[in-house]
JSON list of C-alpha atoms and ligand atoms in Angstrom, two decimals:
[
{"chain": "A", "resi": 1, "resn": "MET", "atom": "CA", "xyz": [49.10, 23.83, 213.84]},
{"chain": "A", "resi": 2, "resn": "LEU", "atom": "CA", "xyz": [49.50, 24.88, 217.51]},
{"chain": "A", "resi": 3, "resn": "ALA", "atom": "CA", "xyz": [48.01, 23.33, 220.60]},
{"chain": "A", "resi": 4, "resn": "CYS", "atom": "CA", "xyz": [48.83, 24.30, 224.27]},
{"chain": "A", "resi": 5, "resn": "ARG", "atom": "CA", "xyz": [47.68, 22.35, 227.12]},
{"chain": "A", "resi": 6, "resn": "GLY", "atom": "CA", "xyz": [47.93, 23.53, 230.74]},
{"chain": "A", "resi": 7, "resn": "LEU", "atom": "CA", "xyz": [50.82, 25.84, 229.76]},
{"chain": "A", "resi": 8, "resn": "THR", "atom": "CA", "xyz": [52.00, 27.41, 232.95]},
{"chain": "A", "resi": 9, "resn": "LYS", "atom": "CA", "xyz": [54.99, 29.74, 233.69]},
{"chain": "A", "resi": 10, "resn": "HIS", "atom": "CA", "xyz": [56.41, 30.64, 237.23]},
{"chain": "A", "resi": 11, "resn": "TYR", "atom": "CA", "xyz": [59.29, 32.89, 237.57]},
{"chain": "A", "resi": 12, "resn": "ALA", "atom": "CA", "xyz": [61.52, 32.85, 240.79]},
{"chain": "A", "resi": 13, "resn": "THR", "atom": "CA", "xyz": [62.06, 36.44, 242.07]},
{"chain": "A", "resi": 14, "resn": "ASP", "atom": "CA", "xyz": [63.53, 38.01, 245.34]},
{"chain": "A", "resi": 15, "resn": "ARG", "atom": "CA", "xyz": [60.00, 38.48, 246.47]},
{"chain": "A", "resi": 16, "resn": "GLY", "atom": "CA", "xyz": [59.12, 34.78, 245.80]},
{"chain": "A", "resi": 17, "resn": "PRO", "atom": "CA", "xyz": [57.67, 33.09, 242.82]},
{"chain": "A", "resi": 18, "resn": "VAL", "atom": "CA", "xyz": [55.53, 34.94, 240.19]},
{"chain": "A", "resi": 19, "resn": "THR", "atom": "CA", "xyz": [52.94, 33.07, 238.17]},
{"chain": "A", "resi": 20, "resn": "ALA", "atom": "CA", "xyz": [52.92, 34.83, 234.76]},
{"chain": "A", "resi": 21, "resn": "VAL", "atom": "CA", "xyz": [50.94, 32.14, 232.84]},
{"chain": "A", "resi": 22, "resn": "ARG", "atom": "CA", "xyz": [48.36, 29.78, 234.38]},
{"chain": "A", "resi": 23, "resn": "GLY", "atom": "CA", "xyz": [47.26, 26.62, 232.75]},
{"chain": "A", "resi": 24, "resn": "VAL", "atom": "CA", "xyz": [46.58, 28.04, 229.32]},
{"chain": "A", "resi": 25, "resn": "ASP", "atom": "CA", "xyz": [44.75, 25.70, 226.68]},
{"chain": "A", "resi": 26, "resn": "LEU", "atom": "CA", "xyz": [44.86, 27.08, 223.19]},
{"chain": "A", "resi": 27, "resn": "ASP", "atom": "CA", "xyz": [44.33, 25.69, 219.90]},
{"chain": "A", "resi": 28, "resn": "ILE", "atom": "CA", "xyz": [45.19, 27.58, 216.58]},
{"chain": "A", "resi": 29, "resn": "GLY", "atom": "CA", "xyz": [44.56, 26.06, 213.27]},
{"chain": "A", "resi": 30, "resn": "SER", "atom": "CA", "xyz": [46.93, 25.94, 210.40]},
{"chain": "A", "resi": 31, "resn": "GLY", "atom": "CA", "xyz": [46.72, 29.27, 208.16]},
{"chain": "A", "resi": 32, "resn": "ASP", "atom": "CA", "xyz": [44.66, 30.98, 210.89]},
{"chain": "A", "resi": 33, "resn": "TYR", "atom": "CA", "xyz": [45.46, 34.53, 212.19]},
{"chain": "A", "resi": 34, "resn": "ALA", "atom": "CA", "xyz": [45.02, 35.18, 216.01]},
{"chain": "A", "resi": 35, "resn": "ALA", "atom": "CA", "xyz": [45.69, 38.19, 217.82]},
{"chain": "A", "resi": 36, "resn": "ILE", "atom": "CA", "xyz": [46.31, 38.11, 221.55]},
{"chain": "A", "resi": 37, "resn": "VAL", "atom": "CA", "xyz": [45.42, 41.00, 223.63]},
{"chain": "A", "resi": 38, "resn": "GLY", "atom": "CA", "xyz": [45.63, 41.86, 227.33]},
{"chain": "A", "resi": 39, "resn": "ARG", "atom": "CA", "xyz": [46.91, 44.60, 229.74]},
{"chain": "A", "resi": 40, "resn": "SER", "atom": "CA", "xyz": [50.64, 45.05, 230.33]},
{"chain": "A", "resi": 41, "resn": "GLY", "atom": "CA", "xyz": [52.08, 42.35, 232.68]},
{"chain": "A", "resi": 42, "resn": "SER", "atom": "CA", "xyz": [49.06, 39.92, 231.84]},
{"chain": "A", "resi": 43, "resn": "GLY", "atom": "CA", "xyz": [51.49, 37.24, 230.61]},
{"chain": "A", "resi": 44, "resn": "LYS", "atom": "CA", "xyz": [51.31, 37.71, 226.63]},
{"chain": "A", "resi": 45, "resn": "SER", "atom": "CA", "xyz": [55.11, 37.60, 226.23]},
{"chain": "A", "resi": 46, "resn": "SER", "atom": "CA", "xyz": [55.75, 34.88, 228.77]},
{"chain": "A", "resi": 47, "resn": "LEU", "atom": "CA", "xyz": [53.18, 32.89, 226.87]},
{"chain": "A", "resi": 48, "resn": "MET", "atom": "CA", "xyz": [54.66, 33.65, 223.39]},
{"chain": "A", "resi": 49, "resn": "SER", "atom": "CA", "xyz": [58.22, 32.67, 224.73]},
{"chain": "A", "resi": 50, "resn": "MET", "atom": "CA", "xyz": [57.03, 29.14, 225.62]},
{"chain": "A", "resi": 51, "resn": "ILE", "atom": "CA", "xyz": [55.29, 28.73, 222.38]},
{"chain": "A", "resi": 52, "resn": "GLY", "atom": "CA", "xyz": [58.31, 29.76, 220.40]},
{"chain": "A", "resi": 53, "resn": "GLY", "atom": "CA", "xyz": [60.60, 27.63, 222.24]},
{"chain": "A", "resi": 54, "resn": "LEU", "atom": "CA", "xyz": [62.55, 30.39, 224.01]},
{"chain": "A", "resi": 55, "resn": "SER", "atom": "CA", "xyz": [61.55, 29.79, 227.63]},
{"chain": "A", "resi": 56, "resn": "ARG", "atom": "CA", "xyz": [60.86, 26.42, 229.18]},
{"chain": "A", "resi": 57, "resn": "PRO", "atom": "CA", "xyz": [57.20, 25.99, 230.49]},
{"chain": "A", "resi": 58, "resn": "SER", "atom": "CA", "xyz": [56.94, 25.20, 234.29]},
{"chain": "A", "resi": 59, "resn": "ALA", "atom": "CA", "xyz": [54.24, 22.95, 233.42]},
{"chain": "A", "resi": 60, "resn": "GLY", "atom": "CA", "xyz": [52.22, 21.94, 230.37]},
{"chain": "A", "resi": 61, "resn": "THR", "atom": "CA", "xyz": [52.92, 21.16, 226.65]},
{"chain": "A", "resi": 62, "resn": "VAL", "atom": "CA", "xyz": [53.24, 22.88, 223.23]},
{"chain": "A", "resi": 63, "resn": "ARG", "atom": "CA", "xyz": [52.56, 21.10, 220.16]},
{"chain": "A", "resi": 64, "resn": "ILE", "atom": "CA", "xyz": [53.43, 22.56, 216.75]},
{"chain": "A", "resi": 65, "resn": "ALA", "atom": "CA", "xyz": [52.53, 20.72, 213.68]},
{"chain": "A", "resi": 66, "resn": "GLY", "atom": "CA", "xyz": [52.04, 17.56, 215.77]},
{"chain": "A", "resi": 67, "resn": "THR", "atom": "CA", "xyz": [55.61, 17.91, 217.59]},
{"chain": "A", "resi": 68, "resn": "ASP", "atom": "CA", "xyz": [55.77, 18.19, 221.18]},
{"chain": "A", "resi": 69, "resn": "LEU", "atom": "CA", "xyz": [58.32, 21.16, 221.33]},
{"chain": "A", "resi": 70, "resn": "TRP", "atom": "CA", "xyz": [59.43, 20.71, 224.87]},
{"chain": "A", "resi": 71, "resn": "GLY", "atom": "CA", "xyz": [59.71, 17.08, 224.74]},
{"chain": "A", "resi": 72, "resn": "LEU", "atom": "CA", "xyz": [62.50, 17.34, 222.26]},
{"chain": "A", "resi": 73, "resn": "SER", "atom": "CA", "xyz": [66.16, 17.39, 223.14]},
{"chain": "A", "resi": 74, "resn": "GLU", "atom": "CA", "xyz": [67.90, 20.84, 223.16]},
{"chain": "A", "resi": 75, "resn": "ALA", "atom": "CA", "xyz": [69.51, 20.19, 219.82]},
{"chain": "A", "resi": 76, "resn": "LYS", "atom": "CA", "xyz": [66.34, 18.98, 218.10]},
{"chain": "A", "resi": 77, "resn": "ALA", "atom": "CA", "xyz": [64.33, 21.86, 219.56]},
{"chain": "A", "resi": 78, "resn": "ALA", "atom": "CA", "xyz": [66.71, 24.36, 218.23]},
{"chain": "A", "resi": 79, "resn": "ALA", "atom": "CA", "xyz": [66.46, 22.47, 214.76]},
{"chain": "A", "resi": 80, "resn": "PHE", "atom": "CA", "xyz": [62.77, 22.22, 214.81]},
{"chain": "A", "resi": 81, "resn": "ARG", "atom": "CA", "xyz": [62.37, 25.89, 215.83]},
{"chain": "A", "resi": 82, "resn": "SER", "atom": "CA", "xyz": [64.61, 27.35, 213.32]},
{"chain": "A", "resi": 83, "resn": "THR", "atom": "CA", "xyz": [62.77, 25.59, 210.39]},
{"chain": "A", "resi": 84, "resn": "HIS", "atom": "CA", "xyz": [59.10, 25.65, 211.81]},
{"chain": "A", "resi": 85, "resn": "VAL", "atom": "CA", "xyz": [58.71, 28.86, 213.93]},
{"chain": "A", "resi": 86, "resn": "GLY", "atom": "CA", "xyz": [59.52, 32.57, 213.10]},
{"chain": "A", "resi": 87, "resn": "PHE", "atom": "CA", "xyz": [59.64, 35.08, 215.98]},
{"chain": "A", "resi": 88, "resn": "VAL", "atom": "CA", "xyz": [59.38, 38.79, 215.76]},
{"chain": "A", "resi": 89, "resn": "PHE", "atom": "CA", "xyz": [60.07, 40.30, 219.12]},
{"chain": "A", "resi": 90, "resn": "GLN", "atom": "CA", "xyz": [58.68, 43.11, 220.99]},
{"chain": "A", "resi": 91, "resn": "PHE", "atom": "CA", "xyz": [61.89, 45.06, 220.76]},
{"chain": "A", "resi": 92, "resn": "ALA", "atom": "CA", "xyz": [64.44, 45.08, 217.83]},
{"chain": "A", "resi": 93, "resn": "SER", "atom": "CA", "xyz": [66.71, 42.15, 217.90]},
{"chain": "A", "resi": 94, "resn": "LEU", "atom": "CA", "xyz": [68.95, 42.44, 214.93]},
{"chain": "A", "resi": 95, "resn": "LEU", "atom": "CA", "xyz": [72.62, 41.65, 215.28]},
{"chain": "A", "resi": 96, "resn": "PRO", "atom": "CA", "xyz": [74.29, 45.07, 215.11]},
{"chain": "A", "resi": 97, "resn": "ASN", "atom": "CA", "xyz": [77.52, 44.14, 213.23]},
{"chain": "A", "resi": 98, "resn": "LEU", "atom": "CA", "xyz": [75.68, 42.29, 210.52]},
{"chain": "A", "resi": 99, "resn": "ARG", "atom": "CA", "xyz": [74.22, 43.92, 207.47]},
{"chain": "A", "resi": 100, "resn": "ALA", "atom": "CA", "xyz": [70.45, 43.59, 206.79]},
{"chain": "A", "resi": 101, "resn": "LEU", "atom": "CA", "xyz": [71.13, 40.93, 204.26]},
{"chain": "A", "resi": 102, "resn": "ASP", "atom": "CA", "xyz": [73.21, 38.93, 206.44]},
{"chain": "A", "resi": 103, "resn": "ASN", "atom": "CA", "xyz": [70.61, 39.40, 209.35]},
{"chain": "A", "resi": 104, "resn": "VAL", "atom": "CA", "xyz": [67.93, 38.02, 207.17]},
{"chain": "A", "resi": 105, "resn": "ALA", "atom": "CA", "xyz": [70.08, 35.29, 205.83]},
{"chain": "A", "resi": 106, "resn": "LEU", "atom": "CA", "xyz": [71.48, 34.19, 209.31]},
{"chain": "A", "resi": 107, "resn": "PRO", "atom": "CA", "xyz": [68.57, 31.55, 210.00]},
{"chain": "A", "resi": 108, "resn": "ALA", "atom": "CA", "xyz": [69.31, 29.73, 207.00]},
{"chain": "A", "resi": 109, "resn": "ARG", "atom": "CA", "xyz": [73.11, 29.53, 207.63]},
{"chain": "A", "resi": 110, "resn": "LEU", "atom": "CA", "xyz": [72.37, 28.48, 211.18]},
{"chain": "A", "resi": 111, "resn": "ALA", "atom": "CA", "xyz": [70.10, 25.72, 209.98]},
{"chain": "A", "resi": 112, "resn": "GLY", "atom": "CA", "xyz": [72.49, 24.73, 207.26]},
{"chain": "A", "resi": 113, "resn": "THR", "atom": "CA", "xyz": [69.77, 24.29, 204.89]},
{"chain": "A", "resi": 114, "resn": "MET", "atom": "CA", "xyz": [70.96, 26.24, 202.04]},
{"chain": "A", "resi": 115, "resn": "SER", "atom": "CA", "xyz": [74.08, 27.25, 200.15]},
{"chain": "A", "resi": 116, "resn": "ARG", "atom": "CA", "xyz": [75.51, 30.58, 200.83]},
{"chain": "A", "resi": 117, "resn": "ARG", "atom": "CA", "xyz": [74.30, 31.92, 197.57]},
{"chain": "A", "resi": 118, "resn": "ALA", "atom": "CA", "xyz": [70.89, 30.50, 197.79]},
{"chain": "A", "resi": 119, "resn": "SER", "atom": "CA", "xyz": [70.36, 32.00, 201.28]},
{"chain": "A", "resi": 120, "resn": "GLU", "atom": "CA", "xyz": [71.81, 35.52, 200.00]},
{"chain": "A", "resi": 121, "resn": "GLU", "atom": "CA", "xyz": [69.23, 35.39, 196.99]},
{"chain": "A", "resi": 122, "resn": "ARG", "atom": "CA", "xyz": [66.39, 34.44, 199.26]},
{"chain": "A", "resi": 123, "resn": "ALA", "atom": "CA", "xyz": [67.26, 37.15, 201.83]},
{"chain": "A", "resi": 124, "resn": "ALA", "atom": "CA", "xyz": [67.52, 39.69, 199.13]},
{"chain": "A", "resi": 125, "resn": "GLN", "atom": "CA", "xyz": [64.17, 38.63, 197.77]},
{"chain": "A", "resi": 126, "resn": "LEU", "atom": "CA", "xyz": [62.44, 38.81, 201.14]},
{"chain": "A", "resi": 127, "resn": "LEU", "atom": "CA", "xyz": [64.07, 42.41, 201.79]},
{"chain": "A", "resi": 128, "resn": "ALA", "atom": "CA", "xyz": [62.51, 43.35, 198.46]},
{"chain": "A", "resi": 129, "resn": "ASP", "atom": "CA", "xyz": [59.15, 42.10, 199.47]},
{"chain": "A", "resi": 130, "resn": "MET", "atom": "CA", "xyz": [59.47, 44.27, 202.52]},
{"chain": "A", "resi": 131, "resn": "GLY", "atom": "CA", "xyz": [60.26, 47.14, 200.41]},
{"chain": "A", "resi": 132, "resn": "LEU", "atom": "CA", "xyz": [63.83, 47.38, 201.66]},
{"chain": "A", "resi": 133, "resn": "ASP", "atom": "CA", "xyz": [65.84, 46.38, 198.42]},
{"chain": "A", "resi": 134, "resn": "SER", "atom": "CA", "xyz": [67.87, 49.67, 198.65]},
{"chain": "A", "resi": 135, "resn": "HIS", "atom": "CA", "xyz": [68.79, 48.81, 202.13]},
{"chain": "A", "resi": 136, "resn": "ALA", "atom": "CA", "xyz": [70.24, 45.28, 202.05]},
{"chain": "A", "resi": 137, "resn": "GLU", "atom": "CA", "xyz": [73.69, 46.58, 202.71]},
{"chain": "A", "resi": 138, "resn": "ALA", "atom": "CA", "xyz": [72.75, 48.78, 205.54]},
{"chain": "A", "resi": 139, "resn": "PHE", "atom": "CA", "xyz": [73.83, 48.08, 209.07]},
{"chain": "A", "resi": 140, "resn": "PRO", "atom": "CA", "xyz": [70.88, 48.13, 211.71]},
{"chain": "A", "resi": 141, "resn": "PHE", "atom": "CA", "xyz": [72.01, 51.36, 213.13]},
{"chain": "A", "resi": 142, "resn": "GLU", "atom": "CA", "xyz": [71.63, 52.91, 209.63]},
{"chain": "A", "resi": 143, "resn": "LEU", "atom": "CA", "xyz": [67.92, 51.90, 209.57]},
{"chain": "A", "resi": 144, "resn": "SER", "atom": "CA", "xyz": [64.92, 53.46, 211.16]},
{"chain": "A", "resi": 145, "resn": "SER", "atom": "CA", "xyz": [62.80, 51.35, 213.69]},
{"chain": "A", "resi": 146, "resn": "GLY", "atom": "CA", "xyz": [60.21, 50.57, 211.16]},
{"chain": "A", "resi": 147, "resn": "GLU", "atom": "CA", "xyz": [62.91, 49.46, 208.66]},
{"chain": "A", "resi": 148, "resn": "GLN", "atom": "CA", "xyz": [64.60, 47.51, 211.36]},
{"chain": "A", "resi": 149, "resn": "ARG", "atom": "CA", "xyz": [61.04, 45.81, 212.23]},
{"chain": "A", "resi": 150, "resn": "ARG", "atom": "CA", "xyz": [60.65, 44.92, 208.49]},
{"chain": "A", "resi": 151, "resn": "VAL", "atom": "CA", "xyz": [64.29, 43.42, 208.44]},
{"chain": "A", "resi": 152, "resn": "ALA", "atom": "CA", "xyz": [63.33, 41.36, 211.58]},
{"chain": "A", "resi": 153, "resn": "ILE", "atom": "CA", "xyz": [60.12, 40.28, 209.83]},
{"chain": "A", "resi": 154, "resn": "ALA", "atom": "CA", "xyz": [62.24, 39.23, 206.81]},
{"chain": "A", "resi": 155, "resn": "ARG", "atom": "CA", "xyz": [64.56, 37.07, 209.03]},
{"chain": "A", "resi": 156, "resn": "ALA", "atom": "CA", "xyz": [61.53, 35.46, 210.72]},
{"chain": "A", "resi": 157, "resn": "LEU", "atom": "CA", "xyz": [60.48, 34.24, 207.37]},
{"chain": "A", "resi": 158, "resn": "MET", "atom": "CA", "xyz": [63.90, 33.10, 205.98]},
{"chain": "A", "resi": 159, "resn": "ASN", "atom": "CA", "xyz": [63.21, 29.36, 206.80]},
{"chain": "A", "resi": 160, "resn": "GLU", "atom": "CA", "xyz": [59.58, 29.62, 205.38]},
{"chain": "A", "resi": 161, "resn": "PRO", "atom": "CA", "xyz": [58.21, 28.66, 209.02]},
{"chain": "A", "resi": 162, "resn": "GLY", "atom": "CA", "xyz": [54.59, 27.33, 209.15]},
{"chain": "A", "resi": 163, "resn": "LEU", "atom": "CA", "xyz": [54.09, 29.55, 212.30]},
{"chain": "A", "resi": 164, "resn": "LEU", "atom": "CA", "xyz": [54.92, 33.12, 212.71]},
{"chain": "A", "resi": 165, "resn": "LEU", "atom": "CA", "xyz": [54.78, 34.48, 216.22]},
{"chain": "A", "resi": 166, "resn": "ALA", "atom": "CA", "xyz": [54.94, 38.38, 216.60]},
{"chain": "A", "resi": 167, "resn": "ASP", "atom": "CA", "xyz": [55.01, 39.95, 219.81]},
{"chain": "A", "resi": 168, "resn": "GLU", "atom": "CA", "xyz": [53.99, 43.63, 219.83]},
{"chain": "A", "resi": 169, "resn": "PRO", "atom": "CA", "xyz": [55.91, 44.12, 216.46]},
{"chain": "A", "resi": 170, "resn": "THR", "atom": "CA", "xyz": [54.77, 47.57, 215.84]},
{"chain": "A", "resi": 171, "resn": "SER", "atom": "CA", "xyz": [54.52, 48.94, 219.46]},
{"chain": "A", "resi": 172, "resn": "ASP", "atom": "CA", "xyz": [57.20, 51.66, 218.93]},
{"chain": "A", "resi": 173, "resn": "LEU", "atom": "CA", "xyz": [56.10, 52.74, 215.31]},
{"chain": "A", "resi": 174, "resn": "ASP", "atom": "CA", "xyz": [54.38, 55.63, 214.04]},
{"chain": "A", "resi": 175, "resn": "GLU", "atom": "CA", "xyz": [50.64, 54.98, 213.10]},
{"chain": "A", "resi": 176, "resn": "GLN", "atom": "CA", "xyz": [51.35, 55.00, 209.23]},
{"chain": "A", "resi": 177, "resn": "THR", "atom": "CA", "xyz": [54.37, 52.58, 209.56]},
{"chain": "A", "resi": 178, "resn": "GLU", "atom": "CA", "xyz": [52.50, 50.47, 212.07]},
{"chain": "A", "resi": 179, "resn": "ARG", "atom": "CA", "xyz": [49.75, 50.05, 209.54]},
{"chain": "A", "resi": 180, "resn": "GLU", "atom": "CA", "xyz": [52.32, 49.01, 206.78]},
{"chain": "A", "resi": 181, "resn": "VAL", "atom": "CA", "xyz": [53.98, 46.46, 208.95]},
{"chain": "A", "resi": 182, "resn": "MET", "atom": "CA", "xyz": [50.82, 45.09, 209.90]},
{"chain": "A", "resi": 183, "resn": "ALA", "atom": "CA", "xyz": [49.48, 44.93, 206.38]},
{"chain": "A", "resi": 184, "resn": "LEU", "atom": "CA", "xyz": [52.80, 43.08, 205.62]},
{"chain": "A", "resi": 185, "resn": "LEU", "atom": "CA", "xyz": [52.00, 40.38, 208.19]},
{"chain": "A", "resi": 186, "resn": "ARG", "atom": "CA", "xyz": [48.44, 40.02, 207.00]},
{"chain": "A", "resi": 187, "resn": "ASP", "atom": "CA", "xyz": [49.84, 39.65, 203.40]},
{"chain": "A", "resi": 188, "resn": "ILE", "atom": "CA", "xyz": [52.06, 36.97, 204.73]},
{"chain": "A", "resi": 189, "resn": "ASN", "atom": "CA", "xyz": [49.22, 35.14, 206.44]},
{"chain": "A", "resi": 190, "resn": "ARG", "atom": "CA", "xyz": [47.16, 35.39, 203.45]},
{"chain": "A", "resi": 191, "resn": "ALA", "atom": "CA", "xyz": [49.63, 34.86, 200.50]},
{"chain": "A", "resi": 192, "resn": "ARG", "atom": "CA", "xyz": [51.76, 32.12, 202.10]},
{"chain": "A", "resi": 193, "resn": "GLY", "atom": "CA", "xyz": [49.35, 30.51, 204.37]},
{"chain": "A", "resi": 194, "resn": "THR", "atom": "CA", "xyz": [51.40, 31.15, 207.40]},
{"chain": "A", "resi": 195, "resn": "THR", "atom": "CA", "xyz": [49.80, 30.85, 210.58]},
{"chain": "A", "resi": 196, "resn": "LEU", "atom": "CA", "xyz": [50.15, 34.14, 212.40]},
{"chain": "A", "resi": 197, "resn": "VAL", "atom": "CA", "xyz": [49.89, 34.70, 216.28]},
{"chain": "A", "resi": 198, "resn": "LEU", "atom": "CA", "xyz": [50.28, 38.45, 216.98]},
{"chain": "A", "resi": 199, "resn": "VAL", "atom": "CA", "xyz": [50.26, 40.05, 220.32]},
{"chain": "A", "resi": 200, "resn": "THR", "atom": "CA", "xyz": [49.06, 43.72, 220.11]},
{"chain": "A", "resi": 201, "resn": "HIS", "atom": "CA", "xyz": [47.96, 46.67, 222.25]},
{"chain": "A", "resi": 202, "resn": "ASN", "atom": "CA", "xyz": [45.99, 48.11, 219.25]},
{"chain": "A", "resi": 203, "resn": "LEU", "atom": "CA", "xyz": [42.55, 46.92, 219.32]},
{"chain": "A", "resi": 204, "resn": "THR", "atom": "CA", "xyz": [41.86, 48.22, 216.03]},
{"chain": "A", "resi": 205, "resn": "LEU", "atom": "CA", "xyz": [44.58, 45.89, 214.53]},
{"chain": "A", "resi": 206, "resn": "ALA", "atom": "CA", "xyz": [43.47, 43.03, 216.61]},
{"chain": "A", "resi": 207, "resn": "ALA", "atom": "CA", "xyz": [39.98, 43.34, 215.12]},
{"chain": "A", "resi": 208, "resn": "GLU", "atom": "CA", "xyz": [41.61, 42.49, 211.77]},
{"chain": "A", "resi": 209, "resn": "ALA", "atom": "CA", "xyz": [42.54, 39.15, 212.94]},
{"chain": "A", "resi": 210, "resn": "GLY", "atom": "CA", "xyz": [40.21, 36.06, 212.35]},
{"chain": "A", "resi": 211, "resn": "ARG", "atom": "CA", "xyz": [40.16, 35.54, 216.13]},
{"chain": "A", "resi": 212, "resn": "ILE", "atom": "CA", "xyz": [41.02, 37.54, 219.29]},
{"chain": "A", "resi": 213, "resn": "ILE", "atom": "CA", "xyz": [42.40, 35.80, 222.33]},
{"chain": "A", "resi": 214, "resn": "HIS", "atom": "CA", "xyz": [42.07, 37.88, 225.61]},
{"chain": "A", "resi": 215, "resn": "ILE", "atom": "CA", "xyz": [44.51, 37.17, 228.34]},
{"chain": "A", "resi": 216, "resn": "ALA", "atom": "CA", "xyz": [44.08, 38.39, 231.87]},
{"chain": "A", "resi": 217, "resn": "ASP", "atom": "CA", "xyz": [46.30, 37.56, 234.87]},
{"chain": "A", "resi": 218, "resn": "GLY", "atom": "CA", "xyz": [48.09, 34.62, 232.87]},
{"chain": "A", "resi": 219, "resn": "ALA", "atom": "CA", "xyz": [44.73, 33.16, 231.89]},
{"chain": "A", "resi": 220, "resn": "VAL", "atom": "CA", "xyz": [42.71, 33.08, 228.75]},
{"chain": "A", "resi": 221, "resn": "VAL", "atom": "CA", "xyz": [39.44, 34.88, 229.41]},
{"chain": "A", "resi": 222, "resn": "ALA", "atom": "CA", "xyz": [36.29, 34.39, 227.06]},
{"chain": "B", "resi": 1, "resn": "ATP", "atom": "N1", "xyz": [62.21, 37.07, 233.58]},
{"chain": "B", "resi": 1, "resn": "ATP", "atom": "C1", "xyz": [61.17, 37.49, 234.68]},
{"chain": "B", "resi": 1, "resn": "ATP", "atom": "N2", "xyz": [61.42, 37.26, 235.89]},
{"chain": "B", "resi": 1, "resn": "ATP", "atom": "C2", "xyz": [60.38, 37.57, 236.78]},
{"chain": "B", "resi": 1, "resn": "ATP", "atom": "N3", "xyz": [59.25, 38.04, 236.42]},
{"chain": "B", "resi": 1, "resn": "ATP", "atom": "C3", "xyz": [59.02, 38.16, 235.16]},
{"chain": "B", "resi": 1, "resn": "ATP", "atom": "C4", "xyz": [59.90, 37.82, 234.16]},
{"chain": "B", "resi": 1, "resn": "ATP", "atom": "N4", "xyz": [59.21, 38.06, 232.95]},
{"chain": "B", "resi": 1, "resn": "ATP", "atom": "C5", "xyz": [57.96, 38.41, 233.14]},
{"chain": "B", "resi": 1, "resn": "ATP", "atom": "N5", "xyz": [57.80, 38.47, 234.48]},
{"chain": "B", "resi": 1, "resn": "ATP", "atom": "C6", "xyz": [56.53, 38.86, 235.09]},
{"chain": "B", "resi": 1, "resn": "ATP", "atom": "O1", "xyz": [55.54, 37.87, 234.62]},
{"chain": "B", "resi": 1, "resn": "ATP", "atom": "C7", "xyz": [54.26, 38.78, 234.42]},
{"chain": "B", "resi": 1, "resn": "ATP", "atom": "C8", "xyz": [54.03, 38.63, 232.95]},
{"chain": "B", "resi": 1, "resn": "ATP", "atom": "O2", "xyz": [54.93, 39.43, 232.21]},
{"chain": "B", "resi": 1, "resn": "ATP", "atom": "P1", "xyz": [54.95, 39.40, 230.67]},
{"chain": "B", "resi": 1, "resn": "ATP", "atom": "O3", "xyz": [56.05, 40.00, 230.03]},
{"chain": "B", "resi": 1, "resn": "ATP", "atom": "O4", "xyz": [54.63, 38.01, 230.08]},
{"chain": "B", "resi": 1, "resn": "ATP", "atom": "O5", "xyz": [53.58, 40.43, 230.28]},
{"chain": "B", "resi": 1, "resn": "ATP", "atom": "P2", "xyz": [53.09, 41.02, 229.09]},
{"chain": "B", "resi": 1, "resn": "ATP", "atom": "O6", "xyz": [51.60, 40.71, 228.98]},
{"chain": "B", "resi": 1, "resn": "ATP", "atom": "O7", "xyz": [53.95, 40.56, 227.82]},
{"chain": "B", "resi": 1, "resn": "ATP", "atom": "O8", "xyz": [53.17, 42.49, 229.40]},
{"chain": "B", "resi": 1, "resn": "ATP", "atom": "P3", "xyz": [53.53, 43.81, 228.15]},
{"chain": "B", "resi": 1, "resn": "ATP", "atom": "O9", "xyz": [52.25, 44.09, 227.52]},
{"chain": "B", "resi": 1, "resn": "ATP", "atom": "O10", "xyz": [54.08, 44.87, 229.17]},
{"chain": "B", "resi": 1, "resn": "ATP", "atom": "O11", "xyz": [54.61, 43.28, 227.23]},
{"chain": "B", "resi": 1, "resn": "ATP", "atom": "C9", "xyz": [54.74, 40.18, 234.98]},
{"chain": "B", "resi": 1, "resn": "ATP", "atom": "O12", "xyz": [53.99, 40.42, 236.32]},
{"chain": "B", "resi": 1, "resn": "ATP", "atom": "C10", "xyz": [56.15, 40.31, 234.92]},
{"chain": "B", "resi": 1, "resn": "ATP", "atom": "O13", "xyz": [56.67, 41.11, 236.07]},
{"chain": "B", "resi": 2, "resn": "MG", "atom": "MG1", "xyz": [54.97, 41.75, 226.41]}
]
């Protein structure tokens, strides 16, 4: 499902170039659940951004379901990403002026894959799956952090991606809500067969994954 080769990221800064990811080779099978762990600053988010098509690698390749993501034109990459990859970010990323339902439906509207009515029905179903049926009409500021996170997960699932990337989706939540959000992600992985790659600082949660990938100083360590 996912194959990275020689994946590398340098950032230009005032203090000179910073290498955040150095030559990562990684294979994750279809339907797998992999947890990525490592210290703050080790390059986890930089790696996830390149896998998710959000930040261009300085070197190396990302293949998702056989497609060379960074070999696509910008327009093709955007279309591919929107239908194959769901991304839940480290920080809440809902559009503040859209209600929960419209935030969730947005990926389908952008991809133009469904009628407005069909997208609203699917968004409502996803919100119900997340236990948020009564909050469909709420704006993000009217929701708690955990509720916002669940809306973001529902949005990431809108276009039924084969690959779900989650970068510390529970970092700022209380323990109970963290467990609930994690259980949701695990259910999605099991019930829908969605490949799940999760960055977490919580080693107890990481231990529930089929596989743990340790990152240190931008590289995969055994
Ligand atoms: N846009 C950027 N410009 C310059 N340097 C950056 C940028 N983004 C990240 N870095 C640097 O790259 C390194 C890796 O950062 P990254 O955000 O990938 O780490 P992380 O493992 O996700 O950390 P955390 O656990 O704190 O989220 C760090 O040294 C960071 O300072
Ligand atoms: Mg990070």
